Amino acid sequence: MKKTIAKISAIFLAALSIAFTSCHDDLFGMIEKEVALDKSILQGDIMNMVVYKEWILTANGSIYAKTNQPSTYTNLYNHQWVNIGTPEAAIKGNQSPTTYLIASDENYLYALTYTWDENDDGDNAPTSAILFSGEKQQNTIKWTIVDTTAITNSQYDYLLIKALYDNQYDNVTENPDKSYTHDLSKRKAYATIFNPSSGKYGIYELNGSSAPTKIEPPSENLLPGTTEGETIKAIYFNDETFFSKYYGLTAGDKFLYFTYSYTYKEQSYGGSQIFCMAKDKTVTTVATDAGSIFSIAKTSDFILLGTASGLKRVPLLESGLPYGNRLSFQNNGGSIISEYVYMVYVLNPNKKESGDISSGTDEYCASTIYGSIGSSSDSWDDTGLYAYYPAKLIWNKDGN
């Protein structure tokens, strides 16, 4: 299983060969030692989290779901994730199919699912990639293969679909009873797919199981340095969708935020700067002391950062621009993970980071080990999903 996760990680992230430094506050290290970590954790590579219908979902080879309502409303915390399986791929593969990337629009859930075979070295290697569209039926998903045959010439080689993603649109409002309403009316899903006839990757908008539609975004909607064929993420901002080759990408009312964190020729790079694009598309660069940033999420008062050495945060000024210097967590958030964090997610970005039951919201992140597990400061048992629930006031492992 560990070999499988390592192989799929290489597909999306390649070899991370940059030397990074980590810095943890001794006080919060002491606090973490006093926190009893839950034994239940969704292990493995967790690349993203999406909202669909009444659920939020994530994937680590299999797909897990839980209610999209906040813990402050449900009074439910860890152990709430339910395994809803993964689409059964109708393409040859000796190993069970696995799903690591999911996306959603207002009507459908999408899954990029891989099948596996043992290669000549005895390792599990991906052989095919199939894009599925799903519709919620009670507590499960009915899956249908997306018709990509006209794009890929009926081929399913795993390299033909580079990425699956959506524009992350989720207009969250809090109701008087503390429940949330998620407006997904402008949410759209995309895939970057290779067309053998043209010899190029392109961006395709998804529409259930029907054939995807190729789109050509205006050049100004491709973030700096991004081409259509390199796109792996998108974000909705100021009534437009922007496309990016960078992992770190989020938006608020005033700015779109991104980082230079990407893979090129099997090398991954994580910059320490946050680039802030205003509504007039001018970009302000903010240098931080957070190290190499790979994922970002916004709350009302902070930018939450997933870095090469754990979870960090920088405060937001009233202007909407981030302040460059990190501010220590008031809990164990800065010391609970010391490895790569490729996913951070905030359920309600209108709430405060590390807030209490009246001001805070549920927050999630996922840790990943690259290189030798034996040389890592985290153990295999510590990789996977973590969560902050306002009633608990600490970060802890999150599982099923």
Coordinates of C-alpha atoms in Angstrom, one line a residue:
M1 CA 0.0 0.0 0.0
K2 CA 2.8 2.4 0.8
K3 CA 4.4 1.7 -2.6
T4 CA 1.0 2.5 -4.2
I5 CA 0.8 5.9 -2.5
A6 CA 4.4 6.7 -3.3
K7 CA 3.7 6.0 -7.0
I8 CA 0.5 8.1 -7.2
S9 CA 2.3 10.9 -5.4
A10 CA 5.0 10.9 -8.0
I11 CA 2.3 11.4 -10.7
F12 CA 1.1 14.7 -9.3
L13 CA 4.0 16.0 -7.2
A14 CA 7.2 14.4 -8.6
A15 CA 10.3 14.1 -6.5
L16 CA 10.7 16.8 -3.9
S17 CA 14.4 17.4 -3.8
I18 CA 14.7 20.9 -2.3
A19 CA 16.2 21.1 1.2
F20 CA 13.8 22.8 3.6
T21 CA 14.2 24.0 7.2
S22 CA 11.6 23.7 9.9
C23 CA 11.1 25.8 13.0
H24 CA 8.7 25.0 15.8
D25 CA 8.0 27.0 18.9
D26 CA 9.2 25.1 22.0
L27 CA 6.2 26.1 24.0
F28 CA 3.7 24.7 21.5
G29 CA 5.9 21.6 21.2
M30 CA 5.3 21.1 24.9
I31 CA 1.6 21.7 24.5
E32 CA 1.4 19.1 21.8
K33 CA 3.0 16.5 24.0
E34 CA 0.2 17.1 26.5
V35 CA -2.5 16.6 23.8
A36 CA -3.7 13.1 23.5
L37 CA -3.8 12.5 19.7
D38 CA -6.7 10.4 18.5
K39 CA -5.8 7.1 17.0
S40 CA -8.3 7.4 14.2
I41 CA -6.9 9.1 11.1
L42 CA -7.5 8.9 7.4
Q43 CA -4.1 7.9 6.3
G44 CA -2.2 8.3 3.0
D45 CA -2.0 11.1 0.4
I46 CA -4.9 13.5 0.7
M47 CA -4.7 16.1 -2.1
N48 CA -8.0 18.0 -1.9
M49 CA -11.4 18.4 -0.2
V50 CA -14.6 19.4 -2.0
V51 CA -18.2 20.2 -1.1
Y52 CA -21.0 18.4 -3.0
K53 CA -24.7 18.4 -2.1
E54 CA -25.0 17.8 1.7
W55 CA -21.4 16.5 2.0
I56 CA -17.8 17.5 2.1
L57 CA -15.6 14.8 0.6
T58 CA -11.9 13.8 0.4
A59 CA -10.0 10.9 -1.0
N60 CA -6.9 8.8 0.0
G61 CA -7.3 6.1 -2.6
S62 CA -10.9 5.6 -1.5
I63 CA -13.5 8.4 -1.2
Y64 CA -14.8 9.5 2.2
A65 CA -17.7 11.8 3.0
K66 CA -19.3 13.6 5.9
T67 CA -21.9 16.3 6.4
N68 CA -21.1 19.8 5.2
Q69 CA -22.6 21.2 8.4
P70 CA -20.2 22.6 11.0
S71 CA -19.4 20.8 14.2
T72 CA -20.7 23.8 16.1
Y73 CA -24.1 22.8 14.7
T74 CA -23.9 19.0 14.8
N75 CA -21.8 18.7 18.0
L76 CA -20.0 15.9 16.1
Y77 CA -16.2 15.8 15.8
N78 CA -13.8 13.0 14.9
H79 CA -14.9 9.6 13.6
Q80 CA -17.5 11.1 11.2
W81 CA -16.0 10.3 7.9
V82 CA -17.8 7.4 6.0
N83 CA -16.0 5.4 3.3
I84 CA -18.2 5.5 0.2
G85 CA -15.7 3.5 -1.9
T86 CA -14.2 4.3 -5.3
P87 CA -15.6 3.9 -8.8
E88 CA -15.1 0.4 -10.1
A89 CA -13.0 0.9 -13.2
A90 CA -14.2 -1.1 -16.2
I91 CA -10.6 -1.1 -17.7
K92 CA -8.0 -3.8 -17.2
G93 CA -6.0 -3.6 -14.0
N94 CA -5.0 -6.4 -11.6
Q95 CA -5.2 -4.2 -8.5
S96 CA -8.2 -2.5 -7.0
P97 CA -8.9 0.9 -8.5
T98 CA -7.9 4.0 -6.4
T99 CA -9.0 7.6 -6.4
Y100 CA -6.9 10.5 -5.2
L101 CA -8.4 13.5 -7.0
I102 CA -12.0 14.6 -6.8
A103 CA -13.9 17.7 -7.9
S104 CA -17.5 18.9 -8.0
D105 CA -20.0 21.2 -9.6
E106 CA -23.5 22.1 -8.6
N107 CA -24.9 18.8 -9.9
Y108 CA -22.1 16.2 -10.0
L109 CA -19.2 14.7 -8.1
Y110 CA -16.2 13.7 -10.2
A111 CA -13.4 11.2 -9.5
L112 CA -10.1 10.5 -11.4
T113 CA -9.6 6.8 -10.8
Y114 CA -6.5 4.8 -11.5
T115 CA -6.1 1.0 -12.1
W116 CA -2.8 -0.7 -11.3
D117 CA -0.6 -3.6 -12.5
E118 CA 2.7 -4.9 -11.2
N119 CA 5.6 -3.7 -13.3
D120 CA 8.9 -5.5 -14.1
D121 CA 10.5 -4.2 -10.8
G122 CA 7.7 -5.8 -8.8
D123 CA 6.1 -2.4 -7.9
N124 CA 2.5 -1.4 -8.4
A125 CA 2.3 1.0 -11.4
P126 CA -0.7 2.9 -12.8
T127 CA -1.9 1.6 -16.1
S128 CA -5.0 3.6 -16.8
A129 CA -6.8 6.7 -15.7
I130 CA -10.6 6.9 -15.9
L131 CA -12.7 10.0 -15.3
F132 CA -16.0 9.3 -13.5
S133 CA -19.1 11.4 -12.9
G134 CA -21.3 10.6 -9.9
E135 CA -24.7 11.6 -8.6
K136 CA -25.7 11.3 -4.9
Q137 CA -28.3 8.7 -4.2
Q138 CA -29.1 8.7 -0.5
N139 CA -25.9 7.7 1.2
T140 CA -24.0 6.6 -1.8
I141 CA -22.9 7.7 -5.3
K142 CA -24.0 6.3 -8.6
W143 CA -21.0 6.5 -10.9
T144 CA -20.8 6.7 -14.7
I145 CA -17.7 6.9 -16.9
V146 CA -17.2 10.4 -18.5
D147 CA -17.1 10.2 -22.2
T148 CA -13.6 11.3 -23.1
T149 CA -13.2 9.0 -26.1
A150 CA -13.4 11.8 -28.7
I151 CA -10.6 13.7 -26.9
T152 CA -8.2 10.8 -26.1
N153 CA -9.0 8.6 -29.2
S154 CA -10.6 6.0 -26.8
Q155 CA -7.3 5.6 -24.9
Y156 CA -7.1 5.4 -21.1
D157 CA -3.4 5.7 -20.5
Y158 CA -2.8 7.2 -17.1
L159 CA -0.8 10.1 -18.5
L160 CA -3.6 11.4 -20.7
I161 CA -5.5 13.1 -17.8
K162 CA -3.1 15.4 -16.0
A163 CA -5.5 16.8 -13.4
L164 CA -9.0 17.1 -12.1
Y165 CA -10.2 20.2 -10.3
D166 CA -13.0 22.7 -9.8
N167 CA -13.2 26.5 -9.3
Q168 CA -13.8 26.1 -5.6
Y169 CA -16.9 28.3 -5.6
D170 CA -18.8 27.9 -2.3
N171 CA -20.8 30.8 -1.0
V172 CA -21.2 29.9 2.7
T173 CA -23.7 31.7 4.9
E174 CA -24.5 30.9 8.5
N175 CA -28.2 30.6 9.5
P176 CA -29.7 31.7 12.9
D177 CA -29.6 28.1 14.1
K178 CA -25.8 28.0 13.4
S179 CA -26.3 25.7 10.4
Y180 CA -24.6 26.6 7.1
T181 CA -26.1 27.1 3.6
H182 CA -23.7 26.3 0.8
D183 CA -24.5 28.0 -2.5
L184 CA -22.8 26.1 -5.3
S185 CA -24.6 27.7 -8.2
K186 CA -21.4 29.0 -9.9
R187 CA -19.2 26.0 -9.1
K188 CA -17.7 24.3 -12.2
A189 CA -15.4 21.3 -12.6
Y190 CA -12.6 20.9 -15.1
A191 CA -10.0 18.4 -16.3
T192 CA -6.7 18.9 -18.1
I193 CA -6.7 16.3 -20.8
F194 CA -4.2 15.3 -23.6
N195 CA -5.5 15.1 -27.1
P196 CA -3.3 12.7 -29.2
S197 CA -4.5 14.2 -32.4
S198 CA -3.4 17.7 -31.5
G199 CA -0.5 16.6 -29.4
K200 CA -1.5 19.0 -26.7
Y201 CA -3.1 19.1 -23.2
G202 CA -6.1 21.4 -22.9
I203 CA -8.7 22.6 -20.3
Y204 CA -12.1 20.9 -20.6
E205 CA -15.2 21.8 -18.6
L206 CA -17.1 18.8 -17.3
N207 CA -20.8 18.2 -17.6
G208 CA -21.7 15.0 -15.9
S209 CA -20.9 11.9 -18.0
S210 CA -21.4 13.8 -21.3
A211 CA -18.3 14.6 -23.4
P212 CA -16.3 17.5 -21.8
T213 CA -16.2 20.8 -23.6
K214 CA -12.9 22.3 -24.5
I215 CA -12.5 25.9 -23.2
E216 CA -9.9 28.5 -24.0
P217 CA -9.7 31.0 -21.1
P218 CA -8.6 34.6 -21.9
S219 CA -4.8 34.9 -21.4
E220 CA -5.4 37.3 -18.4
N221 CA -7.3 34.4 -16.6
L222 CA -4.2 32.2 -16.7
L223 CA -2.1 33.1 -13.7
P224 CA 1.4 34.3 -14.4
G225 CA 3.6 31.6 -15.9
T226 CA 0.6 29.2 -16.5
T227 CA -0.3 27.7 -19.8
E228 CA -3.5 25.7 -20.5
G229 CA -1.6 22.5 -20.7
E230 CA 0.0 23.0 -17.3
T231 CA -3.2 23.9 -15.4
I232 CA -3.9 21.8 -12.3
K233 CA -6.2 24.2 -10.3
A234 CA -8.8 26.9 -10.7
I235 CA -10.4 29.5 -8.5
Y236 CA -13.5 31.7 -8.7
F237 CA -12.8 35.3 -8.0
N238 CA -14.7 38.6 -8.9
D239 CA -17.2 36.8 -11.1
E240 CA -14.5 35.0 -13.1
T241 CA -12.7 31.7 -13.0
F242 CA -8.9 31.8 -13.1
F243 CA -6.6 28.9 -13.9
S244 CA -3.3 28.0 -12.4
K245 CA -0.4 25.5 -12.5
Y246 CA 0.3 26.3 -8.8
Y247 CA -0.9 24.2 -5.9
G248 CA -1.4 27.1 -3.5
L249 CA -4.5 29.0 -4.6
T250 CA -7.4 30.6 -2.8
A251 CA -9.5 33.8 -2.9
G252 CA -11.5 36.2 -0.8
D253 CA -13.7 39.2 -1.5
K254 CA -10.8 41.6 -2.1
F255 CA -7.9 39.4 -3.5
L256 CA -7.0 36.2 -5.2
Y257 CA -4.0 34.6 -3.4
F258 CA -1.5 32.3 -5.0
T259 CA 2.0 31.0 -4.5
Y260 CA 4.7 29.8 -6.8
S261 CA 4.4 26.1 -5.8
Y262 CA 4.4 23.8 -8.8
T263 CA 6.1 20.8 -10.5
Y264 CA 8.3 21.2 -13.5
K265 CA 10.4 18.4 -15.1
E266 CA 9.9 16.1 -12.1
Q267 CA 11.0 18.8 -9.6
S268 CA 8.6 20.5 -7.2
Y269 CA 9.2 24.0 -6.1
G270 CA 7.6 25.9 -3.2
G271 CA 8.1 29.6 -2.9
S272 CA 7.8 31.7 0.3
Q273 CA 6.0 34.6 -1.3
I274 CA 2.2 35.1 -1.5
F275 CA 1.0 36.9 -4.6
C276 CA -2.2 38.9 -4.2
M277 CA -4.2 39.8 -7.3
A278 CA -6.8 42.6 -6.9
K279 CA -10.0 42.9 -8.8
D280 CA -8.3 45.1 -11.4
K281 CA -5.8 42.2 -11.9
T282 CA -2.8 44.1 -10.5
V283 CA -0.6 41.8 -8.4
T284 CA 1.0 42.7 -5.0
T285 CA 3.8 40.5 -3.8
V286 CA 4.1 39.8 0.0
A287 CA 7.3 38.1 1.2
T288 CA 6.8 35.8 4.2
D289 CA 9.0 33.9 6.6
A290 CA 6.9 30.8 6.3
G291 CA 9.3 28.8 4.2
S292 CA 8.2 26.8 1.2
I293 CA 4.4 27.1 0.8
F294 CA 2.4 24.4 -1.0
S295 CA -1.2 25.0 0.0
I296 CA -3.2 28.0 1.2
A297 CA -6.7 28.7 2.6
K298 CA -8.3 31.9 3.8
T299 CA -10.2 32.7 6.9
S300 CA -11.6 36.1 7.9
D301 CA -8.4 37.0 9.7
F302 CA -5.6 34.7 8.5
I303 CA -4.1 32.9 5.5
L304 CA -3.6 29.3 6.6
L305 CA -0.5 27.9 5.0
G306 CA 0.5 24.3 4.3
T307 CA 4.3 24.2 4.0
A308 CA 7.3 21.9 3.7
S309 CA 7.6 21.9 7.4
G310 CA 4.1 21.8 8.7
L311 CA 1.1 24.1 9.2
K312 CA 1.7 27.9 9.5
R313 CA -0.4 31.1 9.3
V314 CA 0.0 34.8 8.5
P315 CA -2.4 37.4 9.6
L316 CA -4.6 39.5 7.2
L317 CA -4.5 43.2 7.3
E318 CA -7.7 45.3 7.0
S319 CA -6.8 45.9 3.4
G320 CA -7.0 42.2 2.7
L321 CA -3.3 41.8 2.1
P322 CA -1.4 39.4 4.3
Y323 CA 1.2 40.5 6.8
G324 CA 4.5 38.7 5.9
N325 CA 5.6 37.5 9.3
R326 CA 4.1 34.3 10.8
L327 CA 2.0 34.5 13.9
S328 CA 2.2 31.6 16.3
F329 CA -0.9 29.5 16.8
Q330 CA -2.7 29.8 20.1
N331 CA -2.9 26.0 20.1
N332 CA -0.9 23.1 18.9
G333 CA -1.4 23.9 15.2
G334 CA 2.2 24.9 14.6
S335 CA 3.7 21.7 16.0
I336 CA 1.3 18.9 15.3
I337 CA 2.8 18.3 11.8
S338 CA 6.4 18.6 10.8
E339 CA 6.2 17.2 7.3
Y340 CA 4.7 18.4 3.9
V341 CA 1.2 19.8 4.0
Y342 CA -0.3 19.8 0.5
M343 CA -3.9 20.3 1.5
V344 CA -5.5 22.9 3.8
Y345 CA -9.3 23.6 3.8
V346 CA -11.6 25.9 5.7
L347 CA -15.3 25.1 5.9
N348 CA -16.4 28.7 6.3
P349 CA -13.8 31.4 5.2
N350 CA -16.0 34.1 6.8
K351 CA -15.0 32.8 10.3
K352 CA -11.9 33.3 12.3
E353 CA -8.9 31.0 12.3
S354 CA -8.6 29.0 15.6
G355 CA -11.8 30.6 16.7
D356 CA -14.1 29.4 19.5
I357 CA -17.6 28.0 19.0
S358 CA -19.0 31.4 18.3
S359 CA -16.3 32.8 16.1
G360 CA -14.5 29.8 14.6
T361 CA -15.1 27.2 11.9
D362 CA -13.9 23.7 11.1
E363 CA -10.5 23.6 9.5
Y364 CA -8.6 20.7 7.9
C365 CA -5.1 19.9 6.7
A366 CA -3.3 16.7 5.5
S367 CA 0.3 15.7 6.1
T368 CA 2.4 13.7 3.6
I369 CA 5.9 12.1 3.9
Y370 CA 8.3 12.2 1.0
G371 CA 11.6 10.4 0.9
S372 CA 12.5 7.9 3.5
I373 CA 9.9 7.3 6.2
G374 CA 12.8 6.2 8.5
S375 CA 14.4 9.7 8.2
S376 CA 11.2 11.6 8.7
S377 CA 10.3 13.4 11.9
D378 CA 6.7 12.1 11.5
S379 CA 5.8 8.4 11.5
W380 CA 3.6 6.5 9.0
D381 CA 0.9 6.5 11.6
D382 CA 0.9 10.3 11.7
T383 CA 0.4 10.9 8.0
G384 CA -3.1 11.8 6.7
L385 CA -5.9 14.1 7.8
Y386 CA -6.0 16.5 10.7
A387 CA -8.8 18.8 11.9
Y388 CA -9.5 21.8 14.1
Y389 CA -13.0 21.9 15.7
P390 CA -13.8 25.1 17.6
A391 CA -15.3 23.3 20.6
K392 CA -12.0 21.4 21.0
L393 CA -9.7 24.4 20.5
I394 CA -6.9 22.1 19.3
W395 CA -5.8 20.3 16.2
N396 CA -6.1 16.5 16.2
K397 CA -6.2 13.5 13.9
D398 CA -9.4 13.1 12.0
G399 CA -10.8 9.8 10.8
N400 CA -13.7 7.4 10.4

